[in-house]
mmCIF file of N, CA and C in Angstrom:
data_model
loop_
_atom_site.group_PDB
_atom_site.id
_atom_site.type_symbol
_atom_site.label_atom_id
_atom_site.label_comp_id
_atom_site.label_asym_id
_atom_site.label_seq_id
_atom_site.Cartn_x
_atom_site.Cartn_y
_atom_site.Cartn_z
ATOM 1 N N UNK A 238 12.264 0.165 -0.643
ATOM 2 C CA UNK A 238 13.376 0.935 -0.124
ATOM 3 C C UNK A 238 14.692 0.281 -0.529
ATOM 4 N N UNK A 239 15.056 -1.079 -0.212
ATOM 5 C CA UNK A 239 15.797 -1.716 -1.018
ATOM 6 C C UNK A 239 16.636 -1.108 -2.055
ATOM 7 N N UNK A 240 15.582 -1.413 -3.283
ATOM 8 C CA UNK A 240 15.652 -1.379 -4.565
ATOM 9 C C UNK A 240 15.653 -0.131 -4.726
ATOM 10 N N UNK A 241 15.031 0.969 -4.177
ATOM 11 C CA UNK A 241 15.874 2.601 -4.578
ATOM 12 C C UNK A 241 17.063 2.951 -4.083
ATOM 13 N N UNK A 242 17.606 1.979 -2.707
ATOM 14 C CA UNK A 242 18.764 2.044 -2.715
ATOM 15 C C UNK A 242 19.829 1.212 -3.454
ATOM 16 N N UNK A 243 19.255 -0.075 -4.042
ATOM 17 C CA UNK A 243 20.247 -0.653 -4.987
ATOM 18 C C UNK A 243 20.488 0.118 -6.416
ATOM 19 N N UNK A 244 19.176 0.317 -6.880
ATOM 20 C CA UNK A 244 19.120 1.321 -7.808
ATOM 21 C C UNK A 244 19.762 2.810 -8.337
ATOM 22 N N UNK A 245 20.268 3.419 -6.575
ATOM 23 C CA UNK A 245 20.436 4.800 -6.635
ATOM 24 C C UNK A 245 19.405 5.832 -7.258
ATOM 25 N N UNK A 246 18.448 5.569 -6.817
ATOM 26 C CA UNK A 246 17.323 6.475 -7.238
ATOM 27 C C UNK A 246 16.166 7.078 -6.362
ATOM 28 N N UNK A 247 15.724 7.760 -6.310
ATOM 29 C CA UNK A 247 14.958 8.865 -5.061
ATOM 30 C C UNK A 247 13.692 7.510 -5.144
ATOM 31 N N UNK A 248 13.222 7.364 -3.784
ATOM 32 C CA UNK A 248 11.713 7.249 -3.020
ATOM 33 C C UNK A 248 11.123 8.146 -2.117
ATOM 34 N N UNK A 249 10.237 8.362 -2.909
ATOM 35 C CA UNK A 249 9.153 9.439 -2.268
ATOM 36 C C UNK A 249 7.946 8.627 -1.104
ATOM 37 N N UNK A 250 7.658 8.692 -0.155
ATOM 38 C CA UNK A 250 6.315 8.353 0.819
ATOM 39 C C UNK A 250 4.847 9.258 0.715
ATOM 40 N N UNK A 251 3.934 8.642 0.349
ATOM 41 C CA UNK A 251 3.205 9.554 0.315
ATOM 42 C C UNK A 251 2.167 8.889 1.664
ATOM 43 N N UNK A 252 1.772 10.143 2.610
ATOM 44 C CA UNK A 252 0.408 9.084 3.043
ATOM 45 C C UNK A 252 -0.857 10.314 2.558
ATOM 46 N N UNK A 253 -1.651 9.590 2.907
ATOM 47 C CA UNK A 253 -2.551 9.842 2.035
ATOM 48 C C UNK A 253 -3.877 10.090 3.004
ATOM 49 N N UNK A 254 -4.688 10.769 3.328
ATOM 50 C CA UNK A 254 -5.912 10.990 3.906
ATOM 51 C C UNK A 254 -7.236 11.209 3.145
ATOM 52 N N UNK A 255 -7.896 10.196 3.421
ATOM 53 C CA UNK A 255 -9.238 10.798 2.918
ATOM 54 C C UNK A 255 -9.699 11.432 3.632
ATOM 55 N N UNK A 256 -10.168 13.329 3.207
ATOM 56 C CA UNK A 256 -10.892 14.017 3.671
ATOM 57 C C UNK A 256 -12.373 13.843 4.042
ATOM 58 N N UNK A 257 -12.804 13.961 5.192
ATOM 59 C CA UNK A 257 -14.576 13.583 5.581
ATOM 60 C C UNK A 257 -15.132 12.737 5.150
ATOM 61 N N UNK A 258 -14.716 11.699 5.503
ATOM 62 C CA UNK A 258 -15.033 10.426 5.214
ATOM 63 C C UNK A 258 -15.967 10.061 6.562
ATOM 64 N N UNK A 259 -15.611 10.503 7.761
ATOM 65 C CA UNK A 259 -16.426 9.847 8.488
ATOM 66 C C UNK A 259 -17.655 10.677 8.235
ATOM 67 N N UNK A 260 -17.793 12.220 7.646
ATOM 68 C CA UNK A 260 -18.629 13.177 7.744
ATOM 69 C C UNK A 260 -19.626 12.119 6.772
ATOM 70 N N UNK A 261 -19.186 11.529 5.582
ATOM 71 C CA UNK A 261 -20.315 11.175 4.390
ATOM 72 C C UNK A 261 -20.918 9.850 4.833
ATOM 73 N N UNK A 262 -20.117 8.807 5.817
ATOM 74 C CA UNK A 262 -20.434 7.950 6.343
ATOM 75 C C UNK A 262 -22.006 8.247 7.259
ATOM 76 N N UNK A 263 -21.446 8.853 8.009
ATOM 77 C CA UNK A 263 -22.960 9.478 8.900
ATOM 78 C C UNK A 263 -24.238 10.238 8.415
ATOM 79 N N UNK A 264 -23.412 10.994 7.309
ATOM 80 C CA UNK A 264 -24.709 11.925 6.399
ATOM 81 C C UNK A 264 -24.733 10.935 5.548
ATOM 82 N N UNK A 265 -24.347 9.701 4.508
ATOM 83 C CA UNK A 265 -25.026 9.058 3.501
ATOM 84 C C UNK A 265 -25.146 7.616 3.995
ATOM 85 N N UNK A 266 -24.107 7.269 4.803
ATOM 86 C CA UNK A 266 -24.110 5.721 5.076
ATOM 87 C C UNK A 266 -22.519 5.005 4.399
ATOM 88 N N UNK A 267 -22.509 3.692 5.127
ATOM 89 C CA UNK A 267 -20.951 3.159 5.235
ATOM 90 C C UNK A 267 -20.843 3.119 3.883
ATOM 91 N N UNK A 268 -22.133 2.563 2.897
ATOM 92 C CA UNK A 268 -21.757 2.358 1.287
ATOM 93 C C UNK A 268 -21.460 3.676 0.748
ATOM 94 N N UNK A 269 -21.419 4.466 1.348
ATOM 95 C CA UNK A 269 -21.195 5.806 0.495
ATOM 96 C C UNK A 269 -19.903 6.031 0.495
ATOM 97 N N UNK A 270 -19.535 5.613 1.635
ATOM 98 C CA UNK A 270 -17.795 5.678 2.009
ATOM 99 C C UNK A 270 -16.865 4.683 1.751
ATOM 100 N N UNK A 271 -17.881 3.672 1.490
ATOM 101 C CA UNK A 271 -16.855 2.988 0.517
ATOM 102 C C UNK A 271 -16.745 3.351 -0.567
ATOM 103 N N UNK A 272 -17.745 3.467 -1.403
ATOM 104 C CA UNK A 272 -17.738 4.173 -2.523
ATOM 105 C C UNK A 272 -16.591 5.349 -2.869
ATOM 106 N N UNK A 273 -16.244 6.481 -1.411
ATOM 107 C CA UNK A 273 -15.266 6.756 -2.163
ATOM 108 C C UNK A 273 -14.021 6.227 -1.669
ATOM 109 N N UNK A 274 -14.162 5.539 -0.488
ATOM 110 C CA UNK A 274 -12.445 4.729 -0.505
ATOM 111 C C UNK A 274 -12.070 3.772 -1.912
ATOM 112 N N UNK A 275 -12.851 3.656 -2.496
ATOM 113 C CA UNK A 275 -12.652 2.464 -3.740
ATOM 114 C C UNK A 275 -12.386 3.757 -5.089
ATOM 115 N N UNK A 276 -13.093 4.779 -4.739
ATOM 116 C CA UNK A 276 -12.767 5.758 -5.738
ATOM 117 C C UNK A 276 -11.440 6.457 -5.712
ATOM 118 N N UNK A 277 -10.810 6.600 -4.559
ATOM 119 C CA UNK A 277 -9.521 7.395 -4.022
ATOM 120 C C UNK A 277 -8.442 6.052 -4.743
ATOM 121 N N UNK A 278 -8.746 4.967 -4.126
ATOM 122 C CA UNK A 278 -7.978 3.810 -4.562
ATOM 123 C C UNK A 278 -7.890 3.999 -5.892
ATOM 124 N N UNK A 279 -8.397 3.932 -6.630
ATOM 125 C CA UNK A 279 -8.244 3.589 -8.228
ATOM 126 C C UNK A 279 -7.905 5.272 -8.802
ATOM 127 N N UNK A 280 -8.229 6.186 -8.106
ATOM 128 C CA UNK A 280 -7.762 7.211 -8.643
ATOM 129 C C UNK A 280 -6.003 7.210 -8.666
ATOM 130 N N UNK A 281 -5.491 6.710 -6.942
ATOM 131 C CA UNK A 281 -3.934 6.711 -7.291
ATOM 132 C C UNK A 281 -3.595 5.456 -8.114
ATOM 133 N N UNK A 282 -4.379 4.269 -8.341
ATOM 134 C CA UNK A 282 -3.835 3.163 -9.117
ATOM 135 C C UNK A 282 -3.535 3.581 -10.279
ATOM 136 N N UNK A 283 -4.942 4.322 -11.271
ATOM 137 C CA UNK A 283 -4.630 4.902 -12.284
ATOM 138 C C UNK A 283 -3.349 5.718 -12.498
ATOM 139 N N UNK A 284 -3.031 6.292 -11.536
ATOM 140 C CA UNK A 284 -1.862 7.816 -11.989
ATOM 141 C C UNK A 284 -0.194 6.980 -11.211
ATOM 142 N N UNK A 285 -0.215 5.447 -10.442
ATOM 143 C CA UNK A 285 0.570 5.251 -10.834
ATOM 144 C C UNK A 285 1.000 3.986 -11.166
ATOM 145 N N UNK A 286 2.716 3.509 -11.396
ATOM 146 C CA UNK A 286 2.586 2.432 -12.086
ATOM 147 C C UNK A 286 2.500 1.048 -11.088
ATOM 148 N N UNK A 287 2.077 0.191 -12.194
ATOM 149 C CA UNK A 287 1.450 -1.082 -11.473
ATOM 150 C C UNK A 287 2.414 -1.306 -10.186
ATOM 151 N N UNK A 288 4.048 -1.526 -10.263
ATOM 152 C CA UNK A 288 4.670 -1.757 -9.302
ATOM 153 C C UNK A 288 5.040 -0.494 -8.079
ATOM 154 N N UNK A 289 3.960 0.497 -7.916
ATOM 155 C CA UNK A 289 4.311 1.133 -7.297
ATOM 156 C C UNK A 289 3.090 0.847 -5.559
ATOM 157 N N UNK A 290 3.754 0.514 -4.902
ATOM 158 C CA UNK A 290 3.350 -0.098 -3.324
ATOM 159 C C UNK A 290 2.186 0.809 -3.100
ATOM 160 N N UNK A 291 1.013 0.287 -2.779
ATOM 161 C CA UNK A 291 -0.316 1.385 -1.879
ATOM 162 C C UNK A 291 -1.051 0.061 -0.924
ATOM 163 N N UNK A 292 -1.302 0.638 -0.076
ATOM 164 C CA UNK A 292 -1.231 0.209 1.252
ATOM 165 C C UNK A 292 -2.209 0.799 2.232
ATOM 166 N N UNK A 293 -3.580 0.364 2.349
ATOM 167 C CA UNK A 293 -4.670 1.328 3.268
ATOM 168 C C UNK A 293 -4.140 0.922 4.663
ATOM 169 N N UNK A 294 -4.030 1.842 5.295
ATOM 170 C CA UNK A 294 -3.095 1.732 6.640
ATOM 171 C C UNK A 294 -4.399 2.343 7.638
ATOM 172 N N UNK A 295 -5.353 2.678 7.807
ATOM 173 C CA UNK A 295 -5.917 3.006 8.785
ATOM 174 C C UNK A 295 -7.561 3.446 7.888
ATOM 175 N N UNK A 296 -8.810 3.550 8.821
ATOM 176 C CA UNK A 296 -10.184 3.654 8.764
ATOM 177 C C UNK A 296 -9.974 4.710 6.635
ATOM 178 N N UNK A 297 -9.291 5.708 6.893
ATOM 179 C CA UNK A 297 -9.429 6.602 5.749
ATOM 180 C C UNK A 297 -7.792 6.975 5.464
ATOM 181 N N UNK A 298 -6.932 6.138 5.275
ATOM 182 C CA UNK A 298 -5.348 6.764 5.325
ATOM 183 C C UNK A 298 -4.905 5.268 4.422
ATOM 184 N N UNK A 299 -4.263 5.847 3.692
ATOM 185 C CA UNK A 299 -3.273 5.224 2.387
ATOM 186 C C UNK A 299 -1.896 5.767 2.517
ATOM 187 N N UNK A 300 -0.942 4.855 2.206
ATOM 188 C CA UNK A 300 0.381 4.930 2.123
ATOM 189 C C UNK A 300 1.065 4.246 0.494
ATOM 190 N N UNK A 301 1.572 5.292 -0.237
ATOM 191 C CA UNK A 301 1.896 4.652 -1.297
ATOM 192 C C UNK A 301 3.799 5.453 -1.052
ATOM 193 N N UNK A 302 3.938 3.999 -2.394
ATOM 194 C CA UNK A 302 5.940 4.735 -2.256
ATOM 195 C C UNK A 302 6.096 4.739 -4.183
ATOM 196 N N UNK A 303 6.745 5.864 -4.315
ATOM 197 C CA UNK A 303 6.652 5.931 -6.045
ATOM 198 C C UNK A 303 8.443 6.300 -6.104
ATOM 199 N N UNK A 304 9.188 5.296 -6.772
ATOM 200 C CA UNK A 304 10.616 5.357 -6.995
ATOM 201 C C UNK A 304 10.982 6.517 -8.464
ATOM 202 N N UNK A 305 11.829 7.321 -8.425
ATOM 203 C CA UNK A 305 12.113 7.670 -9.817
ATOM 204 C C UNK A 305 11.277 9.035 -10.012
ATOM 205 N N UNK A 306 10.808 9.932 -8.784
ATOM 206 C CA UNK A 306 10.254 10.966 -9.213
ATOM 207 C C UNK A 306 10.874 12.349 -8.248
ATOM 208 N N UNK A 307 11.079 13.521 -8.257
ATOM 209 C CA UNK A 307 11.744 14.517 -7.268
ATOM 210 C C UNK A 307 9.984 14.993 -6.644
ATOM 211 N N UNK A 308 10.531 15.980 -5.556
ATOM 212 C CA UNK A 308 9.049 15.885 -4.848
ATOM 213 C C UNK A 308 8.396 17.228 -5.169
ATOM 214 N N UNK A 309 8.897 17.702 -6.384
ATOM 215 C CA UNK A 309 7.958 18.647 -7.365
ATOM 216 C C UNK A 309 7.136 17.323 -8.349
ATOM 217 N N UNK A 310 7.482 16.798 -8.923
ATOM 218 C CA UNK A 310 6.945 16.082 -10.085
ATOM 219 C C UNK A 310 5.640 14.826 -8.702
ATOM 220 N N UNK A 311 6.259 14.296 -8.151
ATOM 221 C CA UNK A 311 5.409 13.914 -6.932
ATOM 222 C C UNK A 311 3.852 14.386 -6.407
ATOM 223 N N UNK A 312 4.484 15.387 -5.828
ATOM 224 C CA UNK A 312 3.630 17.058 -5.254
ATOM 225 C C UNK A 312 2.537 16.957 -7.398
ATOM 226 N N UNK A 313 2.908 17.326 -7.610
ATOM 227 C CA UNK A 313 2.064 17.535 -9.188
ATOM 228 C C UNK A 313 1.157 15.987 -9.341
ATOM 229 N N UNK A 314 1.582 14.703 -9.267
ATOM 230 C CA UNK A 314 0.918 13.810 -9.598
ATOM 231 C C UNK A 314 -0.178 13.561 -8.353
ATOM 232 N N UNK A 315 0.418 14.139 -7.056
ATOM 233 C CA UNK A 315 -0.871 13.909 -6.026
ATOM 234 C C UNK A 315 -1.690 14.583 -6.546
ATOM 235 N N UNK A 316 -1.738 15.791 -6.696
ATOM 236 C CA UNK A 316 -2.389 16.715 -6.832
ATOM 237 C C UNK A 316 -3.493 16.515 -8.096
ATOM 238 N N UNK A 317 -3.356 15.468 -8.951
ATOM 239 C CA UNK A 317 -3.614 15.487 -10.298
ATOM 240 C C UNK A 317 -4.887 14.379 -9.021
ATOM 241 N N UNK A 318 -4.296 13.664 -8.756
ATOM 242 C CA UNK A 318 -5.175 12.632 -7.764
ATOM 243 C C UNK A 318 -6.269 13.020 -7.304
ATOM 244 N N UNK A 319 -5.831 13.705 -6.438
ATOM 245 C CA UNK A 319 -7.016 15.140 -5.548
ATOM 246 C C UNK A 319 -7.879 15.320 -6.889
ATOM 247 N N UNK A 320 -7.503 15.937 -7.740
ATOM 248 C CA UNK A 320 -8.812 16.911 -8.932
ATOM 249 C C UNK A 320 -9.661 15.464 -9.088
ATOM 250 N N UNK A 321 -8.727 13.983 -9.417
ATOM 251 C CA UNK A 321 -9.595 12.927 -10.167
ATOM 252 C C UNK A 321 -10.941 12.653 -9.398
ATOM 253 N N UNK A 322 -10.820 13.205 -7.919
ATOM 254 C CA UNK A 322 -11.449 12.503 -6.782
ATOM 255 C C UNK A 322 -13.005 12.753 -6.496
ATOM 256 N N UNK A 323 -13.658 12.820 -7.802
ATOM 257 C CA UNK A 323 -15.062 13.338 -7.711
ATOM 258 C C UNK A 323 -15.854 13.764 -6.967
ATOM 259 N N UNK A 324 -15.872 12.351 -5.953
ATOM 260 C CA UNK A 324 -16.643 12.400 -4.731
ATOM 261 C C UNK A 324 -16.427 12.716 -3.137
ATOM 262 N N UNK A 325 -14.565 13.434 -3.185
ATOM 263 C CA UNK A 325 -14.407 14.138 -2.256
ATOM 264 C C UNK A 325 -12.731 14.513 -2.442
ATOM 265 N N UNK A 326 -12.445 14.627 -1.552
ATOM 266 C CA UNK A 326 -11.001 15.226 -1.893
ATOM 267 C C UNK A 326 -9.907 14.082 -0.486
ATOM 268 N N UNK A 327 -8.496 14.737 -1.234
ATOM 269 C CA UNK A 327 -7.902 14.190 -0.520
ATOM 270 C C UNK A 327 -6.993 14.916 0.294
ATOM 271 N N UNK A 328 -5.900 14.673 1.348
ATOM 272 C CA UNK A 328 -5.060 15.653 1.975
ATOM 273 C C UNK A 328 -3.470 14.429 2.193
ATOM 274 N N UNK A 329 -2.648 15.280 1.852
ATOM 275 C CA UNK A 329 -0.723 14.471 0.872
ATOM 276 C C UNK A 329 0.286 14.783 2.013
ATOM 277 N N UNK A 330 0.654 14.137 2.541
ATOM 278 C CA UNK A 330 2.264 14.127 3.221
ATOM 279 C C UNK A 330 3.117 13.592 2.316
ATOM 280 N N UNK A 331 4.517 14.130 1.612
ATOM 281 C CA UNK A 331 5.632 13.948 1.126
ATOM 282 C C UNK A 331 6.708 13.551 1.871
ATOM 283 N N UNK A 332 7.651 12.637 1.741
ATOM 284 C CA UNK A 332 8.842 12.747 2.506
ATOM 285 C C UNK A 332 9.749 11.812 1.598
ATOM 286 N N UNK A 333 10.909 12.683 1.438
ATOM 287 C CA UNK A 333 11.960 11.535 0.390
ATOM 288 C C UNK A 333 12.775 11.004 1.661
ATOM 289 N N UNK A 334 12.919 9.639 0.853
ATOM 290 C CA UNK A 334 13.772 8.685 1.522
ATOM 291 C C UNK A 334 15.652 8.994 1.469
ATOM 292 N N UNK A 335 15.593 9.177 2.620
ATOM 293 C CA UNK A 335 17.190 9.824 2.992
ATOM 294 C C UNK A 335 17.950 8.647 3.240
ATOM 295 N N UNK A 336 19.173 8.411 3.062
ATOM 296 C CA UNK A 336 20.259 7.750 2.500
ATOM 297 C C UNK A 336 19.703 6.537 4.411
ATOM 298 N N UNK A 337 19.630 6.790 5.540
ATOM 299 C CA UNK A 337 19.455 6.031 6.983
ATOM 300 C C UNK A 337 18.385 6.046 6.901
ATOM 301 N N UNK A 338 17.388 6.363 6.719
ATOM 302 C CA UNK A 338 15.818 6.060 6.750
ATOM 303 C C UNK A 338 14.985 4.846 6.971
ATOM 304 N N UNK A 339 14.251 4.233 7.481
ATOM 305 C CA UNK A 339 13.645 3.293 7.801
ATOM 306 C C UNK A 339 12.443 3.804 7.334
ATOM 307 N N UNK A 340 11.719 2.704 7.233
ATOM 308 C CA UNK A 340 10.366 2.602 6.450
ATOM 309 C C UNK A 340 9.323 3.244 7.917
ATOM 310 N N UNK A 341 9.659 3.328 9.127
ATOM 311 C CA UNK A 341 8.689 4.083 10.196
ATOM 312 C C UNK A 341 9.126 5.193 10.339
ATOM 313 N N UNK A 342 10.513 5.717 10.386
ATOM 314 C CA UNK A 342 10.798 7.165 10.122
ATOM 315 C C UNK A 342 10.401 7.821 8.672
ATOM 316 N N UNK A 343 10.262 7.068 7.823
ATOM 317 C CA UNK A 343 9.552 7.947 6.634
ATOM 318 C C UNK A 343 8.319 7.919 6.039
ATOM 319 N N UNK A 344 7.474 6.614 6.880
ATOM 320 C CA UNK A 344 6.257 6.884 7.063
ATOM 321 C C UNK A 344 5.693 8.344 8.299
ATOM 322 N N UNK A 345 6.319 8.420 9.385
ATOM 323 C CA UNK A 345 6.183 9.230 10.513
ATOM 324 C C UNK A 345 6.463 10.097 9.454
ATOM 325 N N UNK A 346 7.165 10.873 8.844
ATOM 326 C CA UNK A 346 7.773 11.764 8.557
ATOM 327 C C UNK A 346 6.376 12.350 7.423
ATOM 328 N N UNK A 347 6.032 11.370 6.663
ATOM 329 C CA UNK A 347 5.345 11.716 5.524
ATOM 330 C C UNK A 347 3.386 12.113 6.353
ATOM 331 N N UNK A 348 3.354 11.468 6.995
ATOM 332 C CA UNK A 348 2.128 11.686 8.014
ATOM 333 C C UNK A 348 2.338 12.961 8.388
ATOM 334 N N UNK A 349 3.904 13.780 9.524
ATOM 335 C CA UNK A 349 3.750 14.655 9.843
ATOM 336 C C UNK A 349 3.427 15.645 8.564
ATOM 337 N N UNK A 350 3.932 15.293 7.469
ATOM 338 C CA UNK A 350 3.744 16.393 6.054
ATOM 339 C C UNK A 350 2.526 16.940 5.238
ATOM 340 N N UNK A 351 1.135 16.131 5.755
ATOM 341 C CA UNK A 351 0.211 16.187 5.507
ATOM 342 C C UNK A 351 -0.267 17.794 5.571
ATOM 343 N N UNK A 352 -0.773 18.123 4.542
ATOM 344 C CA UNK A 352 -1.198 19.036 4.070
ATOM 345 C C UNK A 352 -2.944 18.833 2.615
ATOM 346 N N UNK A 353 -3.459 20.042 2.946
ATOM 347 C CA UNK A 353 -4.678 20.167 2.171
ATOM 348 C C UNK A 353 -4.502 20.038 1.212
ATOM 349 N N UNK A 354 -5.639 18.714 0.163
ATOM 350 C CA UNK A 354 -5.371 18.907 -1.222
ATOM 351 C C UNK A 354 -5.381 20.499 -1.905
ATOM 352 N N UNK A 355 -5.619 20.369 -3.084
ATOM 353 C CA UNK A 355 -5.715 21.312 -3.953
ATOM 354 C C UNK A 355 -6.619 22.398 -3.757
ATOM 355 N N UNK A 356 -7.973 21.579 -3.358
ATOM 356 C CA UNK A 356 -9.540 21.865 -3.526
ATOM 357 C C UNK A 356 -9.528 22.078 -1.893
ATOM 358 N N UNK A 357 -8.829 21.672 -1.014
ATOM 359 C CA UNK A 357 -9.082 22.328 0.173
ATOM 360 C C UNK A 357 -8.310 23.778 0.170
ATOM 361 N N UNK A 358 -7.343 23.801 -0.049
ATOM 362 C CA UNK A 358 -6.566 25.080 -0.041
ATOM 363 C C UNK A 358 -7.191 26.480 0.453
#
């Protein structure tokens, strides 16, 4: 947050939900669910860049912050995430970082934004 404000440049919040995770846990077992928390992980590592913050914040919930993108181009790279996600899908809260913002008002904010990936729709 800082540095997009020293910078003058947009930060986006994403949090991040893994969809039925506890569902595959119970129908396959905990290794199955790790399997895809480690798959969700490397799906957003891949799509973004090394210095961009991700952060597992709860049982199935990720928080990443990506500097330098508007929340169309954002919205498009989650989404690219979701398709990578073989073994289940994911569900995206957006929220750009406004000029007073704190890192719990735009986490809160990006949680309330949560919406169905692609494949849930």
């Amino acid at each position: 947050m800082i540095r997009a404000k020293r910078e003058e440049t947009s930060l986006i919040v994403a949090f991040i939900d893994v969809n039925g995770l506890k569902a595959i846990n119970d129908r396959h077992g905990h290794a199955a669910g790790d399997a895809l928390l480690h798959e969700v992980a490397a799906a957003i590592r891949l799509r973004l860049r090394p210095y961009d913050p991700l952060v597992r914040v709860g049982g199935d919930e990720f928080v990443c912050a990506v500097s330098g993108l508007d929340m169309d181009a954002a919205r498009a790279r989650f989404d690219e995430i979701d398709v990578a996600v073989v073994g289940g899908s994911i569900s995206v809260g957006l929220a750009k970082m406004g000029p007073d913002d704190t890192l719990q008002a735009l986490m809160e904010r990006s949680d309330a934004e949560l919406r169905p990936g692609r494949r849930d729709s």
